Every structure is written in structure tokens, then in C-alpha cells.
Amino acid sequence: MAPANTLPAWSELQAHRDDVAKNFVLKEAFASDADRFGRFSRTFKAAGVSADILFDFSKNFLTNETLDLLVKLAEQAGVERKRDAMFRGDKINFTENRAVYHTALRNVGGWDMKVDGQDVMSGPNGVNSVLEHMKEFSEKVRSGEWTGFSGKKLTNIVNVGIGGSDLGPVMVTEALKHYGAPDMTLHFVSNIDGTHMAEALKASDPETTLFLIASKTFTTAETTTNANTAKSWFLEKTGGKGDVAKHFVALSTNEAEVTKFGIDSANMFGFESWVGGRYSVWSAIGLSVALYVGYDNFYKFLSGAHAMDKHFRETPLKENIPVLGGLLGVWYSDFFQAQTHLVAPFDQYLHRFAAYLQQLSMESNGKAITSDGSTAKYTTGAILFGEPCTNAQHSFFQLVHQGTKLIPADFILAAKSHNPIHDNLHQKMLASNYFAQAEALMVGKTDDQLRAEGTPEDLIPHKRFLGNRPTTSILVGDVIGPAELGALIVYYEHLTFVEGAIWDINSFDQWGVELGKVLAKKILKELDEPGNGEGHDASTGGLIGAFKQFAKI
Ligand SMILES: O=P(O)(O)OC[C@H]1O[C@@H](O)[C@H](O)[C@@H](O)[C@@H]1O
């Protein structure tokens, strides 16, 4: 595939940016066009599955011509062809020779899905049979039929995993807390920092604790170390009476390592190598979600995700919501030099959403090499960050409003709260902030307005808001339930796909995380051997030496 900047639409977009978009004033665009909101908004409808979700793209640097040119870019970059290849099970992860098939995990619509000519949905290790196993197991644990070694119900769940084997389960169980079993406590231990495991164990009773060892590879140093620590704690606390088989299950693709660890393969929930870590919450890795919110809600979560897959797969580019989101990402990154993408949910339950999206976006598109092995001559993945609002408004929004950088932002709100306390006052205040922030970022505040308010002349520059800062507002038509959450996550998954497809990079590998892992392994040995960091550069060696001295190792 050709690098993005060699496509004719890329040059046309550059010219268009110089002619029109550079001087584009959002508030004027609204003043001169009564239909702008309608023209640049799209509603995601998935009958019977989820509430409507309104995506308002109108407060972005878009004219009809921009949209046409962006769609042309998507066509020339082969976005539809690449999308169809993904859904066909082709090995589009070309550096690892793997299919990218997380969409099969939520294929509740009965699509024919095959990798290497094999149906991935049926058969003993197929998606449907793992789902059946998850259903059966989660129902047994929730009902108390599956008990611990002393006959007590398991109500304390410790998920041990990192990266995609942690962030999805944490984010989703937090987002769906409203649906969670009231008698269940969840812990997510990811960090190799012993504090993480120690604090979780401090709060756990071995008789009622179920450990989920979540690791696609089952070789990740943090997870295997944490899992071994948990196993030793369990055996020690139970004086050898504890039955590992009742208290430890594995969520993994690696049966050999799972059995080596001491978990019976009957208590393993598998998935396949075509599921990338950051796309794995839909797989067995989501077992903590099913345990906590119940299998029916987990199934609804998959259904909402599938509905967005269907939309992405079947909708023409110009109406295709994740395609539009991805095109805007490229538009701002490459034509306005925006370095970041802010995602701020106006929703406390979504307080880990941005953390989850960080891995999804930055591990997928933090690449500089295009499909032919050459270095991209354009900017790729943006730095994604975010926090829930209204909190974020009181911390870093100063820079978003008045800083020197352009920060395209997404705001997310549910029309209805799960907790309409104080006569729904909180929800109305939350919503008013959601509207006000996008409006303020767009309209700004002029010197004349400040003068009319009696602002002293010397303060005017400080109190001025230039405005013209773009936002996408996402409004869920009801509460955010499992299906709506599934659809929202998949919006971002496919948005990320579209960006990567245009940038001509492989969004599905993550070689960039390897080097540090390898060096850490080597240095770990050195910490137990004599020496003071010799053989490293002076800074690294000096630090190792100082550490050994301070820690008396
Ligand atoms: O699930 P595993 O194999 O333990 O991997 C955990 C994480 O490990 C990281 O190194 C990868 O970059 C992530 O993509 C992955 O999710």
C-alpha cells in the first residue's frame, strides 16, 4: 500500500487546509449554516440492542468539501478493502502473520467467520464453546454452587494480569458497577510492585477468594510472578489444605504454561492468537466482567459491540461513524499538527475509560514504519489522554482552553444517570457542564465581551479565550448499560483501525514494548550478582550502583 502522503487526496487536503481550513472559524460556520448540526451529526441506532447514540461531529473543522476529501483519502488508502480483509480473517497483522479477529468474539449475529478456512465459532475450542464455559462457570460461582475448599461461596475475585489482560476488565467492571453483584469484591493486580499484590492479599480471605490468572501468553513476567506469589500465599494461609483447582483459573492461549503453573486445563478459558491483548476484553479475559455483572449482561456487552461492528462493516464511508472519527484523527494530526487527543467522559463510572483507550490507541498506532518497511514521513498516533469530567475541568482544562496547543477533544455523556440522586440535580449539573465546555471551547470570549463586562484593560489578554477549539460530543440516549458500553468501545477500536489503515502502519503488533522487557531481565540478574552497574552507560550504571548501595543489596 502506498504511504498516505503519496495519495492524491493527501495533497488535495493540504491545499484545502491552506485555502480554507486554516482560517475556518467554527462559530461563523454555525452562524452561516442552519443545517450544520444535522449535516455533521450521525446517530448510531441498533434496534433492540442499545439506546441510540448521537455522535455530533459538527464542532469540528469540517466543511462539505473537507468531508468529501477525507472520504476520498479513505477510499484511496483502501480503508474498505482493509476492513473487509479484517472481517474475512486475513492475516492483516503482517509482522506476526496473524489474523485480527476480535470481532469474532462478539459475533452474536451468526456471521460466517473463518481463519485459515476453519470456522472459529464452533468446535470444542471455538468462540461459542468458550462462551458456554464462561456462562456455566460464572453462574456456578455467582449462585454459590462452585465453592472454595472449605465450602464457602467465592465472593472475592482477584484478577492477576497486566496491559490488555487488566485494563479492559478493570475499565468495564468499573463502568458497569451499577450491574455488579453486591456481595462481590474485585481486585485487579497488575503491577510487579509487590505493593499491588500485598494490598489485594491483605484484603482477601483465602476461603472465599478466586484468582483469575489472565495472560494471553502466560509468560509475562509481572503476571507469572504475581500469580506465583498468590499461589504461595494461598497454600501457606490454608496450611496446605487449600485446593488450587477450586481457587485458581487461567484465562490464556497457552495451555502448556497454564498446566505447568499448576492449573488444570479444565479450569482454563482459552482464546486464540488472533486476539490482540488490547482487544481481549471480549474473550475469556472478560471472565471477571461475566462473574461480576452476570453472563446475561456480558452477552449484552458483546451484542452492543457486534452492533457497532455491523455498522462499521456495512455503512458507506460518509455515514460510517468510526470512519468519521478516524478521519478526524488523521485530519488533526497531519494537517493541523495536533499532538494529542483528549477523551473526557462526563461519567464517573467511566473513570478508567481513557486509561483503557490509551493502550488501545497508543499501542496500536504508536508506529513510525509503514507497510513497505520505510519510515512514515508524516505524524501517526496521537497522544491520547483523559480523565472524567467535571474533575478534569478543575485540573488540566486551563491548557485546553487557553494553552498554545490544539487539543481535539471528545466529550461523552449519557442522557440518563444510574443515580439520579437529589431529584436528578447532579445529572443536570453534569449535563450542563458537558454542553458548556464544548460551547466555551468553540465560541471563546472576545476582548469586546470582556470590556463590556468591565474587565480592566491590562487583564483582557489574560482573560481572553480564543475559542475555535474542536470537540466531538457523544450523547448516549439512555443510561450507559452493557450494550451501550460495548458499542462505545468498538467505536474507538474501529476509529483506531481507520487511522492505522490510512497511515499504512500495522496497528496490531507491539514490538515497541520488547526492548525494555529484555533489558529488565538482564538487569534483574545483575542486581543479585557482584558489581555496580559496570558495562552500562554512566547514568544507568551509576543508578544501579547507587540503588545497590541504598538498598544494601
Ligand atoms: O496477556 P499477556 O500475554 O500477559 O500480555 C499482557 C500485555 O503485555 C504487554 O507487554 C503487551 O504490550 C500488551 O499488549 C499485553 O496486553
PDB file of N, CA and C in Angstrom, residues 135-155 183-184 210 245-247 291:
ATOM      1  N   LYS A 135     -20.198 -18.965  30.755  1.00  0.00           N
ATOM      2  CA  LYS A 135     -21.569 -18.846  31.280  1.00  0.00           C
ATOM      3  C   LYS A 135     -21.755 -19.817  32.446  1.00  0.00           C
ATOM      4  N   GLU A 136     -21.396 -21.057  32.185  1.00  0.00           N
ATOM      5  CA  GLU A 136     -21.594 -22.101  33.183  1.00  0.00           C
ATOM      6  C   GLU A 136     -20.795 -21.784  34.459  1.00  0.00           C
ATOM      7  N   PHE A 137     -19.547 -21.436  34.279  1.00  0.00           N
ATOM      8  CA  PHE A 137     -18.681 -21.182  35.429  1.00  0.00           C
ATOM      9  C   PHE A 137     -19.160 -19.943  36.206  1.00  0.00           C
ATOM     10  N   SER A 138     -19.450 -18.854  35.473  1.00  0.00           N
ATOM     11  CA  SER A 138     -19.829 -17.617  36.181  1.00  0.00           C
ATOM     12  C   SER A 138     -21.141 -17.829  36.926  1.00  0.00           C
ATOM     13  N   GLU A 139     -22.042 -18.594  36.329  1.00  0.00           N
ATOM     14  CA  GLU A 139     -23.319 -18.837  37.020  1.00  0.00           C
ATOM     15  C   GLU A 139     -23.116 -19.682  38.276  1.00  0.00           C
ATOM     16  N   LYS A 140     -22.223 -20.648  38.175  1.00  0.00           N
ATOM     17  CA  LYS A 140     -21.959 -21.501  39.359  1.00  0.00           C
ATOM     18  C   LYS A 140     -21.322 -20.692  40.484  1.00  0.00           C
ATOM     19  N   VAL A 141     -20.389 -19.843  40.139  1.00  0.00           N
ATOM     20  CA  VAL A 141     -19.724 -19.047  41.185  1.00  0.00           C
ATOM     21  C   VAL A 141     -20.728 -18.063  41.790  1.00  0.00           C
ATOM     22  N   ARG A 142     -21.476 -17.402  40.934  1.00  0.00           N
ATOM     23  CA  ARG A 142     -22.428 -16.389  41.435  1.00  0.00           C
ATOM     24  C   ARG A 142     -23.526 -17.011  42.301  1.00  0.00           C
ATOM     25  N   SER A 143     -23.938 -18.220  41.952  1.00  0.00           N
ATOM     26  CA  SER A 143     -25.026 -18.841  42.725  1.00  0.00           C
ATOM     27  C   SER A 143     -24.509 -19.507  43.996  1.00  0.00           C
ATOM     28  N   GLY A 144     -23.189 -19.712  44.056  1.00  0.00           N
ATOM     29  CA  GLY A 144     -22.620 -20.381  45.230  1.00  0.00           C
ATOM     30  C   GLY A 144     -22.512 -21.883  45.047  1.00  0.00           C
ATOM     31  N   GLU A 145     -22.842 -22.365  43.832  1.00  0.00           N
ATOM     32  CA  GLU A 145     -22.717 -23.798  43.578  1.00  0.00           C
ATOM     33  C   GLU A 145     -21.235 -24.197  43.516  1.00  0.00           C
ATOM     34  N   TRP A 146     -20.429 -23.333  42.949  1.00  0.00           N
ATOM     35  CA  TRP A 146     -18.972 -23.546  42.937  1.00  0.00           C
ATOM     36  C   TRP A 146     -18.432 -22.914  44.213  1.00  0.00           C
ATOM     37  N   THR A 147     -17.919 -23.714  45.090  1.00  0.00           N
ATOM     38  CA  THR A 147     -17.435 -23.154  46.362  1.00  0.00           C
ATOM     39  C   THR A 147     -15.933 -23.330  46.484  1.00  0.00           C
ATOM     40  N   GLY A 148     -15.385 -22.685  47.507  1.00  0.00           N
ATOM     41  CA  GLY A 148     -13.976 -22.845  47.796  1.00  0.00           C
ATOM     42  C   GLY A 148     -13.731 -24.148  48.553  1.00  0.00           C
ATOM     43  N   PHE A 149     -12.490 -24.399  48.939  1.00  0.00           N
ATOM     44  CA  PHE A 149     -12.124 -25.684  49.548  1.00  0.00           C
ATOM     45  C   PHE A 149     -12.867 -25.954  50.855  1.00  0.00           C
ATOM     46  N   SER A 150     -13.304 -24.882  51.543  1.00  0.00           N
ATOM     47  CA  SER A 150     -13.982 -25.117  52.822  1.00  0.00           C
ATOM     48  C   SER A 150     -15.496 -25.036  52.680  1.00  0.00           C
ATOM     49  N   GLY A 151     -15.957 -24.974  51.435  1.00  0.00           N
ATOM     50  CA  GLY A 151     -17.398 -24.987  51.193  1.00  0.00           C
ATOM     51  C   GLY A 151     -18.039 -23.609  51.163  1.00  0.00           C
ATOM     52  N   LYS A 152     -17.199 -22.568  51.303  1.00  0.00           N
ATOM     53  CA  LYS A 152     -17.786 -21.214  51.280  1.00  0.00           C
ATOM     54  C   LYS A 152     -17.907 -20.674  49.847  1.00  0.00           C
ATOM     55  N   LYS A 153     -18.874 -19.792  49.669  1.00  0.00           N
ATOM     56  CA  LYS A 153     -19.077 -19.142  48.370  1.00  0.00           C
ATOM     57  C   LYS A 153     -17.874 -18.237  48.060  1.00  0.00           C
ATOM     58  N   LEU A 154     -17.476 -18.175  46.800  1.00  0.00           N
ATOM     59  CA  LEU A 154     -16.341 -17.319  46.429  1.00  0.00           C
ATOM     60  C   LEU A 154     -16.863 -15.931  46.068  1.00  0.00           C
ATOM     61  N   THR A 155     -16.540 -14.980  46.887  1.00  0.00           N
ATOM     62  CA  THR A 155     -17.076 -13.625  46.685  1.00  0.00           C
ATOM     63  C   THR A 155     -15.978 -12.577  46.501  1.00  0.00           C
ATOM     64  N   ASP A 183     -22.567  -8.635  46.540  1.00  0.00           N
ATOM     65  CA  ASP A 183     -21.762  -9.375  47.523  1.00  0.00           C
ATOM     66  C   ASP A 183     -20.359  -9.703  47.000  1.00  0.00           C
ATOM     67  N   MET A 184     -19.993  -9.132  45.867  1.00  0.00           N
ATOM     68  CA  MET A 184     -18.690  -9.494  45.278  1.00  0.00           C
ATOM     69  C   MET A 184     -17.696  -8.336  45.375  1.00  0.00           C
ATOM     70  N   LEU A 210     -11.215 -16.174  44.718  1.00  0.00           N
ATOM     71  CA  LEU A 210     -10.990 -16.827  43.426  1.00  0.00           C
ATOM     72  C   LEU A 210      -9.962 -16.000  42.656  1.00  0.00           C
ATOM     73  N   ALA A 245      -7.250 -26.054  42.523  1.00  0.00           N
ATOM     74  CA  ALA A 245      -8.203 -26.214  41.419  1.00  0.00           C
ATOM     75  C   ALA A 245      -9.513 -25.456  41.652  1.00  0.00           C
ATOM     76  N   LYS A 246      -9.869 -25.265  42.919  1.00  0.00           N
ATOM     77  CA  LYS A 246     -11.135 -24.560  43.190  1.00  0.00           C
ATOM     78  C   LYS A 246     -10.955 -23.047  43.257  1.00  0.00           C
ATOM     79  N   HIS A 247      -9.715 -22.621  43.411  1.00  0.00           N
ATOM     80  CA  HIS A 247      -9.470 -21.193  43.661  1.00  0.00           C
ATOM     81  C   HIS A 247      -8.663 -20.484  42.583  1.00  0.00           C
ATOM     82  N   LEU A 291     -18.381 -12.637  35.691  1.00  0.00           N
ATOM     83  CA  LEU A 291     -18.616 -13.011  37.094  1.00  0.00           C
ATOM     84  C   LEU A 291     -19.310 -11.874  37.839  1.00  0.00           C
TER      85      LEU A 291
END
